Coordinates of C-alpha atoms in Angstrom, one line a residue:
X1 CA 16.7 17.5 -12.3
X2 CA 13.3 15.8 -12.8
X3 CA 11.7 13.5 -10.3
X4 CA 12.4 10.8 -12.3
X5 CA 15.9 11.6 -13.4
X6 CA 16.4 11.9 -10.1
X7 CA 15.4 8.0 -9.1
X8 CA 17.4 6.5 -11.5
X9 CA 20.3 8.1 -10.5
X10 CA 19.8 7.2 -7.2
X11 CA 19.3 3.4 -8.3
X12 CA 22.6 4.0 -10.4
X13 CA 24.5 5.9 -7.8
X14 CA 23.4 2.7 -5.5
X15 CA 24.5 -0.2 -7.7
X16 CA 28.0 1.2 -8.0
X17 CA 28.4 0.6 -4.2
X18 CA 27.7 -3.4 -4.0
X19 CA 28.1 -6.4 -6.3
X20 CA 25.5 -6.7 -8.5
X21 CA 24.9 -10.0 -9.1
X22 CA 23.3 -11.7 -12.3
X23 CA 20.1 -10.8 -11.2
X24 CA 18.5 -8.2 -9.2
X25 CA 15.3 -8.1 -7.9
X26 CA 12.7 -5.7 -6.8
X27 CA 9.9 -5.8 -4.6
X28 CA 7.0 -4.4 -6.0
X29 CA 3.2 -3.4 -4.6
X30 CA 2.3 -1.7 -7.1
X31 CA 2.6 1.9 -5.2
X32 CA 4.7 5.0 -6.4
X33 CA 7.4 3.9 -4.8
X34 CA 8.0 0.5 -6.1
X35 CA 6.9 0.8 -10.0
X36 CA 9.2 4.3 -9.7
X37 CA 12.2 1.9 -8.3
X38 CA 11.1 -1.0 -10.6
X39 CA 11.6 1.6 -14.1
X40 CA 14.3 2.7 -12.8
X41 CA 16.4 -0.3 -11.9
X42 CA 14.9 -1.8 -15.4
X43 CA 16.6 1.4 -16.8
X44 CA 20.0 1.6 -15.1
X45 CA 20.2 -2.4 -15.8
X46 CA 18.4 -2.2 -19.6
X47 CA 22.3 -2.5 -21.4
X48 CA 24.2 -4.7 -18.7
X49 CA 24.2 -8.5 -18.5
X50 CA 22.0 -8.5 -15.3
X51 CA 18.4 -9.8 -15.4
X52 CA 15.7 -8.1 -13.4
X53 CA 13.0 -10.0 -11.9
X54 CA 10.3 -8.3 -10.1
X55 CA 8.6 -9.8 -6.8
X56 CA 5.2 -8.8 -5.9
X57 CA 3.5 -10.4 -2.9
X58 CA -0.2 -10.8 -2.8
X59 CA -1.0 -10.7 1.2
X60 CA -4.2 -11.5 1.0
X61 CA -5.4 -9.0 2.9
X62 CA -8.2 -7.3 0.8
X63 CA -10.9 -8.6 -1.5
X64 CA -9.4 -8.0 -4.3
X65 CA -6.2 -8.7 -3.8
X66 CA -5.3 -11.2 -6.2
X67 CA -6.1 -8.3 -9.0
X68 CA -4.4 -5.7 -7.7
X69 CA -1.3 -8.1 -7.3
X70 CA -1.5 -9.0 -11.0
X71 CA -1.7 -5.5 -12.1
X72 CA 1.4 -4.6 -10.5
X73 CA 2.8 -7.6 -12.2
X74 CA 1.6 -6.7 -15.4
X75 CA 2.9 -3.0 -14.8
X76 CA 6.7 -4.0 -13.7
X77 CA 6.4 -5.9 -16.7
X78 CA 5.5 -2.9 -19.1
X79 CA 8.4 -0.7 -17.6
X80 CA 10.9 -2.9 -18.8
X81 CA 11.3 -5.9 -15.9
X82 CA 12.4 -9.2 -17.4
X83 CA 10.6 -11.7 -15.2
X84 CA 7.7 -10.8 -12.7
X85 CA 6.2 -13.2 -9.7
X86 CA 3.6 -13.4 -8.1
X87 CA 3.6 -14.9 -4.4
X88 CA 0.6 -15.1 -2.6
X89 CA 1.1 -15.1 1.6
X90 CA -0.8 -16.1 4.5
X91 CA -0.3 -13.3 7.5
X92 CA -0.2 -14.6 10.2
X93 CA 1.5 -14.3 13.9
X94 CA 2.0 -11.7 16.7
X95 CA 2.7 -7.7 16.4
X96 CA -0.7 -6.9 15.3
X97 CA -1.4 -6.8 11.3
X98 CA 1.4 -4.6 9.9
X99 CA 4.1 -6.7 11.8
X100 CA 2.2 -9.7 10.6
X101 CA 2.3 -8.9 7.1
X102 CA 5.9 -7.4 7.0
X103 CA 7.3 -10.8 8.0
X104 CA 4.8 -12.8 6.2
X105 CA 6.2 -10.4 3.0
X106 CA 10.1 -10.4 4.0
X107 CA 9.4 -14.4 4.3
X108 CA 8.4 -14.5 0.8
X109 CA 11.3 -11.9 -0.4
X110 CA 13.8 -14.1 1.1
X111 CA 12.2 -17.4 -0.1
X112 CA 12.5 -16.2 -3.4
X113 CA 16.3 -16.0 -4.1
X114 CA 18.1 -18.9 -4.5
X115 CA 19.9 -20.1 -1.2
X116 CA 18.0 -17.4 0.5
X117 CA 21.2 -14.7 -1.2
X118 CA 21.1 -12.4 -4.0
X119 CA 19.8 -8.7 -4.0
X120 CA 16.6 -7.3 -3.5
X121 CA 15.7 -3.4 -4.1
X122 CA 13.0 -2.5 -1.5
X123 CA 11.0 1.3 -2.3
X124 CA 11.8 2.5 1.4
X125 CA 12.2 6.3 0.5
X126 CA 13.4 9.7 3.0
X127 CA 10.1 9.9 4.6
X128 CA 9.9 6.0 5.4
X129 CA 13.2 6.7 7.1
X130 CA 11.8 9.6 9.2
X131 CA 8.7 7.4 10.1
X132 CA 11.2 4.6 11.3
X133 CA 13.4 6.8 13.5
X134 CA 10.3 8.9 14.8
X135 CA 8.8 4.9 15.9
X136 CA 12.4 3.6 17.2
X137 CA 12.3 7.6 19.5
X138 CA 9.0 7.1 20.9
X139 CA 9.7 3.4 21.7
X140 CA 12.8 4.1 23.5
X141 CA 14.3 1.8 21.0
X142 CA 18.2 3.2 21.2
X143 CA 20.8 4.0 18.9
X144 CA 20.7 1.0 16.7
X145 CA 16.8 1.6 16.0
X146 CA 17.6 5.7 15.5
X147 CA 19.8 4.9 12.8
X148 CA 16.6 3.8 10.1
X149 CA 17.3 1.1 7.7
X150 CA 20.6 0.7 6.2
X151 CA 20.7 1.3 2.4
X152 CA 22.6 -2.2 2.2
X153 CA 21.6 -5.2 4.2
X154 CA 22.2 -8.1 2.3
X155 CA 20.2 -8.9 0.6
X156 CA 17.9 -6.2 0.8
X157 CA 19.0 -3.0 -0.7
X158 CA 17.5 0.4 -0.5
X159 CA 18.3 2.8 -3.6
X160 CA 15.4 5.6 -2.3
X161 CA 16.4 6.3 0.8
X162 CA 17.2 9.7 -0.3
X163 CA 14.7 10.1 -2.2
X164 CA 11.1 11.7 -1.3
X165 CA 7.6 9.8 -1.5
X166 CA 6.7 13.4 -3.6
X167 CA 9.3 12.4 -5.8
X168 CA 8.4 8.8 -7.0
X169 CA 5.0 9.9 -7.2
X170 CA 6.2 12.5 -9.7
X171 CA 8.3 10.0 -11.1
X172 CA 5.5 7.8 -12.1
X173 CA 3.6 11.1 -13.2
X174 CA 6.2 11.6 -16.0
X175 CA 5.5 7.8 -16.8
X176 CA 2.2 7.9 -17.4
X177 CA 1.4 5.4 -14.5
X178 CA -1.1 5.4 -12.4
X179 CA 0.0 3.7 -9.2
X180 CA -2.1 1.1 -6.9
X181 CA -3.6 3.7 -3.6
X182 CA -2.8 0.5 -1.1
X183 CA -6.1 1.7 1.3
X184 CA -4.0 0.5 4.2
X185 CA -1.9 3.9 4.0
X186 CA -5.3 5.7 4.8
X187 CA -6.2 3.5 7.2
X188 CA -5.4 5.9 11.2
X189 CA -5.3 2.5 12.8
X190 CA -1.8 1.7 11.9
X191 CA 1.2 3.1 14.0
X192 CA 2.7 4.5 10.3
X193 CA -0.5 5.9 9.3
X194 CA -0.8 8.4 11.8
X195 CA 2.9 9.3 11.9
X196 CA 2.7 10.0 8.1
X197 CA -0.5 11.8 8.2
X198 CA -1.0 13.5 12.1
X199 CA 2.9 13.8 13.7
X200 CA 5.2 14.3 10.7
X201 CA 3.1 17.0 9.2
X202 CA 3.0 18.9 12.7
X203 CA 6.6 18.8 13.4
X204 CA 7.2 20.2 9.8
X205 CA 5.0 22.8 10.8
X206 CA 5.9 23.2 14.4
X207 CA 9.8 23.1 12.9
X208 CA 8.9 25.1 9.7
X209 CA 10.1 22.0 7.4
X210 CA 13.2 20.2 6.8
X211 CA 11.9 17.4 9.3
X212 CA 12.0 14.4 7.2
X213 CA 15.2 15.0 5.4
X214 CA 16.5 16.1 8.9
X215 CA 15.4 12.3 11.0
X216 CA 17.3 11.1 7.5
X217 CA 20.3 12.6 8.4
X218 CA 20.3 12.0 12.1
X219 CA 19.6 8.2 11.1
X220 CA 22.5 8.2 8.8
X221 CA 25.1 9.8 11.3
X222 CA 24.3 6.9 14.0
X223 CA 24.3 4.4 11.3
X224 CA 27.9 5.2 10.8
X225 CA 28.6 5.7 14.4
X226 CA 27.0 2.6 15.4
X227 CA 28.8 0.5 12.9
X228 CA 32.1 1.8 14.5
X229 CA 31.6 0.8 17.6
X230 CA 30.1 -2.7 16.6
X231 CA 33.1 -2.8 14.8
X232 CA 35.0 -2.3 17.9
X233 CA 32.9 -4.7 19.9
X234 CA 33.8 -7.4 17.6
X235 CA 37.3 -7.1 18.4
X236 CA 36.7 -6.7 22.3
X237 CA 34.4 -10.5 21.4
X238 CA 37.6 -11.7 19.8
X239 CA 39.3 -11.2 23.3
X240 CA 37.0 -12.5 26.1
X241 CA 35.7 -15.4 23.9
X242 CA 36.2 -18.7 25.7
X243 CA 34.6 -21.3 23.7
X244 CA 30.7 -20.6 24.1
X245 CA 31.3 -18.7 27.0
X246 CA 32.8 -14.9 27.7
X247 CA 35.2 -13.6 29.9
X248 CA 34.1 -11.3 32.5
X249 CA 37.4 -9.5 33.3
X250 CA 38.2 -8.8 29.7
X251 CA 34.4 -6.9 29.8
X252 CA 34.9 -5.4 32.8
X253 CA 37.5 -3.2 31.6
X254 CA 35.4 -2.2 28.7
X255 CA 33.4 0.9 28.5
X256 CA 29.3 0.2 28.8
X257 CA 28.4 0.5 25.4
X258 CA 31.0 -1.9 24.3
X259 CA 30.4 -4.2 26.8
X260 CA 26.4 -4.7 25.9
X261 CA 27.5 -4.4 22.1
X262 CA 29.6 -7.8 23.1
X263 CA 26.6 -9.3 25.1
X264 CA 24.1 -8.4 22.4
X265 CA 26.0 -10.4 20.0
X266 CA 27.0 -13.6 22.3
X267 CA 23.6 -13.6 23.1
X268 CA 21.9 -13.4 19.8
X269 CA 24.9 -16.2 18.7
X270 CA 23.9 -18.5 21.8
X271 CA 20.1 -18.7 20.8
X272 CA 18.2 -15.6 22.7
X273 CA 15.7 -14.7 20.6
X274 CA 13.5 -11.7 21.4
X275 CA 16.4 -9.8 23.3
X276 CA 14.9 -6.3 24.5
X277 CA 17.1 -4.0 26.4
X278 CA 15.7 -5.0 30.0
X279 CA 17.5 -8.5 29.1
X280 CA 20.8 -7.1 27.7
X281 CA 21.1 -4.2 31.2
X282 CA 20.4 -7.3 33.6
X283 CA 23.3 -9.2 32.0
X284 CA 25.3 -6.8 31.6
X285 CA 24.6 -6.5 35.7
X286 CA 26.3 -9.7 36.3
X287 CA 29.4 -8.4 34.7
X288 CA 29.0 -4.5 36.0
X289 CA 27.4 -4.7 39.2
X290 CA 28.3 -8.4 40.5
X291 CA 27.0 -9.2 44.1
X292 CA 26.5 -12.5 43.7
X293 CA 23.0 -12.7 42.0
X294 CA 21.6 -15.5 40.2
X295 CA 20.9 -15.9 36.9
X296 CA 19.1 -14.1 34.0
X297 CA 16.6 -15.6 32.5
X298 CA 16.0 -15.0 28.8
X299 CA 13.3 -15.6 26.0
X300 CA 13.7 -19.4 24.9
X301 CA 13.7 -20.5 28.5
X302 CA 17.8 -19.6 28.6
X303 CA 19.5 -18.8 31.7
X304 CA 22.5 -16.2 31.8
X305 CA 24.8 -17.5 34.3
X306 CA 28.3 -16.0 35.8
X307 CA 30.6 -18.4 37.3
X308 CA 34.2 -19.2 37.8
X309 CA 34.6 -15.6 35.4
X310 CA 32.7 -16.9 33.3
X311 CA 29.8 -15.9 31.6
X312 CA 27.6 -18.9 29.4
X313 CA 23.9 -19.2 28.7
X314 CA 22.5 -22.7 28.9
X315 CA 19.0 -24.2 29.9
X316 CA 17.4 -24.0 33.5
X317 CA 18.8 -25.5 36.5
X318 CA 18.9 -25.0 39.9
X319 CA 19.7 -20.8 40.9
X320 CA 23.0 -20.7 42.9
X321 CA 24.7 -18.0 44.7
X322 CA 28.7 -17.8 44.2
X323 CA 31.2 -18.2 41.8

């Protein structure tokens, strides 16, 4: 199978899993990735009801910019897209420059579709999916990190993900596209950079090969084991709920990584923002290891507190020892 034959059946094989809505949209930077996903999708779509609207973001991050945004417009357009946008982005905020500009872009994504819903194809392929669970291992980030980026998280969807950067490259190849070189990728500053260029490459030599498609399927396999047991932690939240607060003896009788599961998502629910794991273990000590301690304190200036068997998060007051 060609490279490209081989993208739009993944783009097909992908929108006979969700509901594809009257339109579909597709992020697009101009790169390999995007313009391979953008022909395709305009492809798969070209003899269905469905309109396909492409969605570049200009980040304003380069001189030019503004041009290389339009190309890319003016390419989605000549592969068969129906509508293209352009929406230019100021990055700003905390994470350094690529967090910056990935929530300044996801910002714009989501701005985009009507009542923030809809679906939007995003050009994360296998080796983006490596680099993601090679970051979430050396962060110490756990299980829910290891398992990469779903392929389906309304309303982002990700048709590529088994699918090599090689591949769209050649796809675009057989096009007769030249795609946009985003000097960024180059750039050894950035975390990514260096993982694509320095530690992947190593590992498929130190490993002779197989690495990326090998993170893929790790990431997949705790994808589906994670969504299990946050399947099961919703029913254990069902059971210790008590209006806005939880039940500590109905989580003391679950296993640990049911109970933080639960805690993670009362938590997230009540307002924490922010939530690393140091937060989630020291409440999870008021239920597992209780000796009377005061509260948690929490991002938002939220306090954990147990009482009465009761856990609840609310704003400061005065620490108190007891029950």
């Amino acid at each position: 199978m060609s490279a490209l034959a081989a993208v739009r059946t993944a783009v097909r094989d992908f929108l006979a899993t969700v509901a594809v809505p009257s339109e579909v949209c597709v992020a697009v930077s101009g790169g390999a990735d995007s313009l391979a996903l953008a022909e395709a999708t305009a492809y798969v779509l070209r003899h269905r009801d469905v309109r396909t609207r492409a969605l570049v973001v200009d980040h304003g991050l380069q001189a030019d910019s503004a041009a290389v945004a339009a190309e890319a417009a003016t390419v989605a357009k000549g592969v068969g897209i129906d509508v293209v946008e352009v929406h230019a982005v100021h990055v700003v905020g905390k994470g350094g420059p690529e967090a910056a500009a990935r929530a300044a872009r996801y910002h714009a994504l989501r701005e985009a579709l009507p009542n923030g819903e809809g679906l939007v194809l995003l050009g994360h392929t296998q080796d983006d999916q490596a680099e993601t669970v090679l970051l979430g291992l050396g962060r110490g980030s756990g299980p829910r990190s290891l398992a990469g980026m779903r392929p389906h998280d309304p309303p982002w969807g990700r048709p590529l993900l088994g699918i090599t950067r090689a591949q769209t490259v050649a796809a675009c190849a057989e096009l007769g596209l030249e795609p946009w070189q985003d000097p960024h990728n180059a750039d050894p500053r950035f975390t990514r950079v260096r993982l694509r260029t320095e530690a992947l490459p190593l590992l498929e030599d130190v490993l002779s090969g197989g690495v990326a498609p090998a993170l893929a399927r790790t990431a997949a396999q705790l994808r589906e084991d994670t969504e299990a047991l946050d399947t099961l932690a919703a029913r254990v939240h069902e059971r210790a709920a008590r209006e806005d607060d939880l039940d500590v003896a109905v989580l003391a009788a679950e296993p640990a990584a049911l109970r933080r599961r639960v805690l993670r998502r009362w938590l997230l629910n009540s307002g924490v923002r922010e939530l690393t794991d140091a937060h989630l273990r020291s409440v999870d000590a008021l239920v597992a290891r209780w000796r009377g301690q005061g509260g948690v304190w929490l991002p938002g200036n939220l306090e954990a507190r147990r009482r009465r068997g009761r856990l609840s998060v609310a704003g400061p007051e005065p620490t108190t020892r007891g029950e």
